[in-house]
CSV table of C-alpha atoms and ligand atoms in Angstrom, one decimal:
chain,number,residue,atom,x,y,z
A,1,UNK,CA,-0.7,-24.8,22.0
A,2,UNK,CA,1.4,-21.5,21.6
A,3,UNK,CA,-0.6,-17.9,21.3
A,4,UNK,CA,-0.9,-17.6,17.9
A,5,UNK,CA,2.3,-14.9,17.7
A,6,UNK,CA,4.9,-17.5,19.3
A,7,UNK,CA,3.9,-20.4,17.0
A,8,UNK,CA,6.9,-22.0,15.6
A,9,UNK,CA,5.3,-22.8,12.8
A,10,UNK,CA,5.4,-19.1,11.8
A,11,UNK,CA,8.6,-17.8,10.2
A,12,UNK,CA,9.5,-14.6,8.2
A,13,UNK,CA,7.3,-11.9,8.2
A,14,UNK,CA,6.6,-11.0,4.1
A,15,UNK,CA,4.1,-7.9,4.7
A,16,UNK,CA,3.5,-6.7,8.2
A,17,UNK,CA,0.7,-4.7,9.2
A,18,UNK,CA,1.5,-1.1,8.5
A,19,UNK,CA,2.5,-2.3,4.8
A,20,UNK,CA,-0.5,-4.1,4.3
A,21,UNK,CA,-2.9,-0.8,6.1
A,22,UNK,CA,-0.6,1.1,3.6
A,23,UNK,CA,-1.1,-0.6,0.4
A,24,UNK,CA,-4.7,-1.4,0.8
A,25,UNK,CA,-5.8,2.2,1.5
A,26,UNK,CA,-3.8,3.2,-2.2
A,27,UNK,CA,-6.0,0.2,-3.8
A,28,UNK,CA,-9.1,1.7,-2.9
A,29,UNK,CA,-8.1,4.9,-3.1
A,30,UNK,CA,-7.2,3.7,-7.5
A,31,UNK,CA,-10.6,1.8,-7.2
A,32,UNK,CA,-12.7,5.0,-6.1
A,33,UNK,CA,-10.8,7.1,-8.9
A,34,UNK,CA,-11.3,4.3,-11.3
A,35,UNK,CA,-14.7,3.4,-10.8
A,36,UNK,CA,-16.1,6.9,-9.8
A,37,UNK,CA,-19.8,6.9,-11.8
A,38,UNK,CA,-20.1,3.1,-12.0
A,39,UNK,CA,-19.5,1.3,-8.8
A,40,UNK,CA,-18.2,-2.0,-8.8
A,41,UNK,CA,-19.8,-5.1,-7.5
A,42,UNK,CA,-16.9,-6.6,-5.5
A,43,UNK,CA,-16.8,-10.5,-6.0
A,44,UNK,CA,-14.7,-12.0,-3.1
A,45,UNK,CA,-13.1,-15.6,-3.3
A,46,UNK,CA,-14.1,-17.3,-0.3
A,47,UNK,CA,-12.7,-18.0,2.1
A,48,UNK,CA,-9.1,-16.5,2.0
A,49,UNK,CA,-9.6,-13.3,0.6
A,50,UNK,CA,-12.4,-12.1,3.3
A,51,UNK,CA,-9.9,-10.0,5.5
A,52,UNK,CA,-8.1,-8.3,2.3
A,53,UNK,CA,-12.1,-7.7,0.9
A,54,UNK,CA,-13.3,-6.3,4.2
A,55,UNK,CA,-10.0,-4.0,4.6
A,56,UNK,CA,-10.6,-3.3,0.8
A,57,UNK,CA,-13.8,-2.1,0.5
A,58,UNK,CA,-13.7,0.5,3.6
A,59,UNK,CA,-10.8,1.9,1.5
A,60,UNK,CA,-13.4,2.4,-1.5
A,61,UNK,CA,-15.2,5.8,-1.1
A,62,UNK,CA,-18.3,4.1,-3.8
A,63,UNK,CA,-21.3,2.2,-2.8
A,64,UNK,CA,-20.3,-1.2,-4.0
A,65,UNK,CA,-21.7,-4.0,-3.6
A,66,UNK,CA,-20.9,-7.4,-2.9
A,67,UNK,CA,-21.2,-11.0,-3.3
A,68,UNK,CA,-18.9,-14.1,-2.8
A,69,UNK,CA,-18.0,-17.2,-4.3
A,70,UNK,CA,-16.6,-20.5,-3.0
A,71,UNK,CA,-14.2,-22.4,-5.1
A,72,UNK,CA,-12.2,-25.4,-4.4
A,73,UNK,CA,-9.3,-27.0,-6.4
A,74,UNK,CA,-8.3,-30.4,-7.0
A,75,UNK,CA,-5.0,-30.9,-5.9
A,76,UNK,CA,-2.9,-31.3,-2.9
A,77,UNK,CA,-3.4,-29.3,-0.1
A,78,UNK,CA,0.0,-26.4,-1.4
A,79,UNK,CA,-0.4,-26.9,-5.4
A,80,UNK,CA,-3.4,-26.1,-7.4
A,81,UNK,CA,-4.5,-28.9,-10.4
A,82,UNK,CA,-6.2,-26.5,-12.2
A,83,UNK,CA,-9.5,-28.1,-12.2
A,84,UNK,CA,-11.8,-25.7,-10.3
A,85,UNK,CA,-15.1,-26.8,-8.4
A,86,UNK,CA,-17.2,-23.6,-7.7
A,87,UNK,CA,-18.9,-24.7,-4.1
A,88,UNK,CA,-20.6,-21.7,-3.5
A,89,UNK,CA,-22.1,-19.7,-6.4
A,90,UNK,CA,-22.8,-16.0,-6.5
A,91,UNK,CA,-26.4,-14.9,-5.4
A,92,UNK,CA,-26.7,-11.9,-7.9
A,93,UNK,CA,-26.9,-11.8,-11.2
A,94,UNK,CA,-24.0,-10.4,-12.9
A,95,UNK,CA,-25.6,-8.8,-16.5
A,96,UNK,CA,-24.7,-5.3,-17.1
A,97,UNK,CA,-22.5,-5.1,-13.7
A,98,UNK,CA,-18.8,-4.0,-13.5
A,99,UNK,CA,-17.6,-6.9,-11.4
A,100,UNK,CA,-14.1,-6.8,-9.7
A,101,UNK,CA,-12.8,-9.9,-8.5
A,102,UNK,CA,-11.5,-9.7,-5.0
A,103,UNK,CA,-8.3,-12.3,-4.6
A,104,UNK,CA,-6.1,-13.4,-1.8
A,105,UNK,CA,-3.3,-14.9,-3.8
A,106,UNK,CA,-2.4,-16.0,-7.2
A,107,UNK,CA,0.2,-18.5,-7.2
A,108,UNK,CA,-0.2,-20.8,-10.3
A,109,UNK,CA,-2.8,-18.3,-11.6
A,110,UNK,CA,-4.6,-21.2,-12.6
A,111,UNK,CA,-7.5,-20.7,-10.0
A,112,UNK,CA,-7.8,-16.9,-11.3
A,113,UNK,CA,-8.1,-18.3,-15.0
A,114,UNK,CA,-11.1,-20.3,-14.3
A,115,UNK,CA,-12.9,-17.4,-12.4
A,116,UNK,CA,-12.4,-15.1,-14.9
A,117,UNK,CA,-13.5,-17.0,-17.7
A,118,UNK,CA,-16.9,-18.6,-16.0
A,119,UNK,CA,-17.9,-14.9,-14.6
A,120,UNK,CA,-17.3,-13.6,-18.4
A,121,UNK,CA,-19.7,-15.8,-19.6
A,122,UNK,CA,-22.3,-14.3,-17.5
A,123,UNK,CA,-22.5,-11.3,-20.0
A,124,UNK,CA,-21.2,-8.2,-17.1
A,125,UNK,CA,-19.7,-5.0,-18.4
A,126,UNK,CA,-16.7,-5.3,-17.3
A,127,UNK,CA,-14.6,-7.7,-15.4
A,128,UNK,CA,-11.3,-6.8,-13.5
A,129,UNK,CA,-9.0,-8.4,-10.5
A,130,UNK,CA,-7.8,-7.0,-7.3
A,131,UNK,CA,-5.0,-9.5,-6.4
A,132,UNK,CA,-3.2,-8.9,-2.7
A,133,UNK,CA,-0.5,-10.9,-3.3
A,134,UNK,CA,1.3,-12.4,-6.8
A,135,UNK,CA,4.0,-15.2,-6.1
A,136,UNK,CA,6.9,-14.3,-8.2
A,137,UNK,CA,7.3,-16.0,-11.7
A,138,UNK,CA,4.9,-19.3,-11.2
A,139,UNK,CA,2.5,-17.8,-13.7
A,140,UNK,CA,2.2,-20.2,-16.9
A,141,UNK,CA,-0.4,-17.6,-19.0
A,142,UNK,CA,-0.2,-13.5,-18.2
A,143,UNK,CA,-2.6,-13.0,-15.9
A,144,UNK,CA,-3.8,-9.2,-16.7
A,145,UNK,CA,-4.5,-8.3,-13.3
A,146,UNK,CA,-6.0,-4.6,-12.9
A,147,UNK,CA,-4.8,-4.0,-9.4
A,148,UNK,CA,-1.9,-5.8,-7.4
A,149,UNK,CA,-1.3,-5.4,-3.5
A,150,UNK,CA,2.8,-7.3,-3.6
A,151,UNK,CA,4.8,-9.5,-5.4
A,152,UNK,CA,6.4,-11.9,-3.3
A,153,UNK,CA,8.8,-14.8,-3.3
A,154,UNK,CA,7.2,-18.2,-3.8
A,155,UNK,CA,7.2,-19.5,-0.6
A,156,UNK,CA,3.9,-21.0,0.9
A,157,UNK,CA,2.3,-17.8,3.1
A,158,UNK,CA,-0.5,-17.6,5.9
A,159,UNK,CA,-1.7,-14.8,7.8
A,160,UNK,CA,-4.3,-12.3,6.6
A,161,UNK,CA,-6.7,-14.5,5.5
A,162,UNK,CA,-4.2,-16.8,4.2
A,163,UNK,CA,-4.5,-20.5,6.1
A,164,UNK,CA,-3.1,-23.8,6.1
A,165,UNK,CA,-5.6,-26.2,7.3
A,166,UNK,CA,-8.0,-23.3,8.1
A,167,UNK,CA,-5.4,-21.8,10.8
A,168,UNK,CA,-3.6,-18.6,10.7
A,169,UNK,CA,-6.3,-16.6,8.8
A,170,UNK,CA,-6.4,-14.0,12.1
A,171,UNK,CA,-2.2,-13.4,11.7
A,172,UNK,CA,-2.8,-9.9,11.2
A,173,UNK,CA,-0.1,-9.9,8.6
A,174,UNK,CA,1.8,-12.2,5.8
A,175,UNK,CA,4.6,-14.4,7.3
A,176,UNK,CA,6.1,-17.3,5.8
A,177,UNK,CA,4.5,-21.1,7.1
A,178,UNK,CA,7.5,-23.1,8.3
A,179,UNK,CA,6.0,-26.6,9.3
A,180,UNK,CA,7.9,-27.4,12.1
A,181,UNK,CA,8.1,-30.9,13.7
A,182,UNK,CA,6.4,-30.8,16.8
A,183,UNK,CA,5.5,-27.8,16.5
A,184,UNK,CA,1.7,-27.8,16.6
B,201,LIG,P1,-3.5,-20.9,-8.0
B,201,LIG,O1,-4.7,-21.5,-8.7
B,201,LIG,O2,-2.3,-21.8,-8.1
B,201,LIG,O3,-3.2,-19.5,-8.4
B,201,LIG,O4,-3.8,-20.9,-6.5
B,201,LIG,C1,-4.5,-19.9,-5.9
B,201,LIG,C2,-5.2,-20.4,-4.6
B,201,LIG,O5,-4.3,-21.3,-3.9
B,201,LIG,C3,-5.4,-19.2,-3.7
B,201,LIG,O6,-6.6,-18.6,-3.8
B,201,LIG,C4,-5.2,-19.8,-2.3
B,201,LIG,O7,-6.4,-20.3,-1.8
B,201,LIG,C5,-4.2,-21.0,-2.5
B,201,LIG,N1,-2.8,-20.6,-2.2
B,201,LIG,C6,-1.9,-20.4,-3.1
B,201,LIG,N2,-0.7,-20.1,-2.5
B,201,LIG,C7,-1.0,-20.0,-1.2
B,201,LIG,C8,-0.2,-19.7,0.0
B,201,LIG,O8,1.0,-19.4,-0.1
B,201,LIG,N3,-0.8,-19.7,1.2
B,201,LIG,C9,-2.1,-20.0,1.3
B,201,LIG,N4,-2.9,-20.3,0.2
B,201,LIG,C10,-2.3,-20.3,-1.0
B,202,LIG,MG1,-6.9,-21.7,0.5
């Protein structure tokens, strides 16, 4: 098996490090201005968007707080149905609490409409999203997203929390999967 840098498998590089260190420091830097007086309670979307979240919130000059949720989609392994299966709930309760949504990636946007809506219902204040990455023009419904790390081209990504098959989540930045035969 080749070190995870000389893996065929990995093609174009969409954000690299010193974008991504970039970008996420301005987030939380918006957050802290944003949310000075009411600190958020960051809700992370496990598992992918647990290297963005931990980057995130050491960016965020607040004392948030945090709690995560697992969700799984029916579907094939690169294309959402729609139909969402939360497999991990949130341990706190969310009345009265300005909740931010902590996302790795919205591609259909479909995933992101579900959340939304079910953590709504649980009567918070307020309830925004912190999206890392947007996959250009896939979106069926406007998705209202408070704060956006990059718009990218709709190719299938890893790296940065990002996997396929659970690898790739340590690629310390966004590059482009390329399955290549024989290559893993
Ligand atoms: P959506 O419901 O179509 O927006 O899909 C969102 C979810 O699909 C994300 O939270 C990811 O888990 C997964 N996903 C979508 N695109 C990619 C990708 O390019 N690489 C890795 N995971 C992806
Ligand atoms: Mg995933």
């Amino acid at each position: 098996m080749p070190a995870l840098v000389d893996d065929p498998n990995i093609g174009r590089v969409v954000v690299g490090e010193r974008e991504l260190r970039a970008r996420v420091a301005e987030l939380g830097a918006e957050i802290t201005r944003d949310y000075r007086g009411r600190p958020p309670l960051l809700v992370g979307v496990l598992k992918g968007a647990f290297v963005f979240m931990s980057d995130l919130a050491r960016s965020i000059d607040l004392p948030v707080e945090f709690d995560f949720m697992a969700v799984s989609s029916y579907g094939s392994a690169t294309k959402t149905s729609g139909v969402v299966r939360i497999v991990k709930d949130l341990d706190l309760d969310l009345s009265g609490r300005h909740v931010l949504i902590v996302e790795d990636i919205i591609d259909s946007g479909l995933t992101l409409t579900y959340l939304r809506r079910n953590l709504a219902a649980r009567n918070p204040a307020s309830v925004e999203v912190c999206a890392l990455l947007v996959k250009e023009g896939l979106q069926a419904a406007p998705l209202d997203l408070r704060y956006t790390g990059f718009t990218i081209p709709p190719d299938f990504v890893v790296g940065y929390g990002l996997d396929v098959a659970e690898r790739y989540r340590n690629l310390p930045y966004i590059a482009v999967f390329e399955e290549v035969q024989g290559g893993r």
